[in-house]
PDB file of C-alpha atoms in Angstrom:
ATOM      1  CA  MET M   1      -4.475  -4.136 -21.263  1.00  0.00           C
ATOM      2  CA  ALA M   2      -6.681  -4.045 -18.168  1.00  0.00           C
ATOM      3  CA  TRP M   3      -5.519  -7.533 -17.226  1.00  0.00           C
ATOM      4  CA  LYS M   4      -1.883  -6.401 -17.285  1.00  0.00           C
ATOM      5  CA  LEU M   5      -2.701  -3.542 -14.928  1.00  0.00           C
ATOM      6  CA  PHE M   6      -4.633  -5.888 -12.668  1.00  0.00           C
ATOM      7  CA  THR M   7      -1.767  -8.360 -12.459  1.00  0.00           C
ATOM      8  CA  LYS M   8       0.707  -5.528 -11.918  1.00  0.00           C
ATOM      9  CA  TRP M   9      -1.340  -4.116  -9.028  1.00  0.00           C
ATOM     10  CA  PHE M  10      -2.385  -7.416  -7.503  1.00  0.00           C
ATOM     11  CA  GLY M  11       0.505  -9.665  -8.447  1.00  0.00           C
ATOM     12  CA  ARG M  12       1.881 -12.313  -6.156  1.00  0.00           C
ATOM     13  CA  SER M  13       4.615 -10.024  -4.850  1.00  0.00           C
ATOM     14  CA  SER M  14       2.263  -7.657  -3.031  1.00  0.00           C
ATOM     15  CA  SER M  15       0.798  -8.451   0.356  1.00  0.00           C
ATOM     16  CA  GLY M  16      -2.890  -8.418   1.155  1.00  0.00           C
ATOM     17  CA  HIS M  17      -2.338  -5.169   3.013  1.00  0.00           C
ATOM     18  CA  GLU M  18      -0.714  -3.609  -0.032  1.00  0.00           C
ATOM     19  CA  ARG M  19      -3.646  -4.682  -2.180  1.00  0.00           C
ATOM     20  CA  ARG M  20      -6.110  -3.147   0.276  1.00  0.00           C
ATOM     21  CA  LEU M  21      -4.086   0.056   0.469  1.00  0.00           C
ATOM     22  CA  LEU M  22      -3.954   0.252  -3.322  1.00  0.00           C
ATOM     23  CA  GLU M  23      -7.731  -0.149  -3.424  1.00  0.00           C
ATOM     24  CA  ARG M  24      -8.038   2.743  -0.961  1.00  0.00           C
ATOM     25  CA  CYS M  25      -5.772   4.789  -3.217  1.00  0.00           C
ATOM     26  CA  HIS M  26      -8.043   4.016  -6.203  1.00  0.00           C
ATOM     27  CA  GLY M  27      -5.184   2.299  -8.018  1.00  0.00           C
ATOM     28  CA  ASP M  28      -2.730   5.184  -7.597  1.00  0.00           C
ATOM     29  CA  GLN M  29       0.531   3.257  -7.205  1.00  0.00           C
ATOM     30  CA  ASP M  30       2.568   6.417  -6.548  1.00  0.00           C
ATOM     31  CA  LEU M  31       0.291   7.451  -3.680  1.00  0.00           C
ATOM     32  CA  MET M  32       0.501   3.971  -2.177  1.00  0.00           C
ATOM     33  CA  GLU M  33       4.304   4.062  -2.363  1.00  0.00           C
ATOM     34  CA  ARG M  34       4.398   7.489  -0.682  1.00  0.00           C
ATOM     35  CA  LEU M  35       2.157   6.285   2.147  1.00  0.00           C
ATOM     36  CA  ILE M  36       4.318   3.197   2.689  1.00  0.00           C
ATOM     37  CA  ALA M  37       7.497   5.304   2.543  1.00  0.00           C
ATOM     38  CA  HIS M  38       6.055   7.651   5.165  1.00  0.00           C
ATOM     39  CA  GLU M  39       5.423   4.762   7.548  1.00  0.00           C
ATOM     40  CA  VAL M  40       8.905   3.324   6.957  1.00  0.00           C
ATOM     41  CA  ALA M  41      10.432   6.770   7.565  1.00  0.00           C
ATOM     42  CA  ARG M  42       8.637   6.906  10.920  1.00  0.00           C
ATOM     43  CA  LEU M  43       9.704   3.390  11.922  1.00  0.00           C
ATOM     44  CA  PRO M  44      12.620   2.166   9.763  1.00  0.00           C
ATOM     45  CA  ASN M  45      12.448  -1.436  10.985  1.00  0.00           C
ATOM     46  CA  LEU M  46       8.940  -2.000   9.602  1.00  0.00           C
ATOM     47  CA  SER M  47       8.502  -4.600   6.918  1.00  0.00           C
ATOM     48  CA  ARG M  48       6.688  -3.524   3.784  1.00  0.00           C
ATOM     49  CA  ALA M  49       3.588  -5.474   4.841  1.00  0.00           C
ATOM     50  CA  ALA M  50       3.623  -3.885   8.307  1.00  0.00           C
ATOM     51  CA  ALA M  51       4.097  -0.436   6.773  1.00  0.00           C
ATOM     52  CA  SER M  52       1.116  -1.096   4.498  1.00  0.00           C
ATOM     53  CA  ARG M  53      -0.981  -2.148   7.474  1.00  0.00           C
ATOM     54  CA  SER M  54       0.123   0.942   9.390  1.00  0.00           C
ATOM     55  CA  ALA M  55      -0.748   3.168   6.419  1.00  0.00           C
ATOM     56  CA  ILE M  56      -4.245   1.638   6.300  1.00  0.00           C
ATOM     57  CA  ASP M  57      -4.674   2.227  10.041  1.00  0.00           C
ATOM     58  CA  ARG M  58      -3.537   5.847   9.662  1.00  0.00           C
ATOM     59  CA  TRP M  59      -5.906   6.287   6.704  1.00  0.00           C
ATOM     60  CA  ASN M  60      -8.808   5.022   8.844  1.00  0.00           C
ATOM     61  CA  ARG M  61      -7.925   7.326  11.748  1.00  0.00           C
ATOM     62  CA  ASP M  62      -7.471  10.392   9.555  1.00  0.00           C
ATOM     63  CA  ARG M  63     -10.671   9.992   7.565  1.00  0.00           C
TER      64      ARG M  63
END
C-alpha cells in the first residue's frame, strides 16, 4: 500500500519541483494542488513546473 502512495506522489509525471512541494506539504496532495493553482491564477502562462517552483519560493518567503 505504501509503495502505491509513493509511486502516486513521486511518479514519473511529476516534476522535481512538484515532488519538493509535496514534501513541504507533508504529502497533502490537495494542498499542493491549491498552491499550484494559486500561482497559475496569478500568472496564467506558467507551466506546472514553474508554478511549483514559484509556490516553493513563496513558501520560503512566507515562512
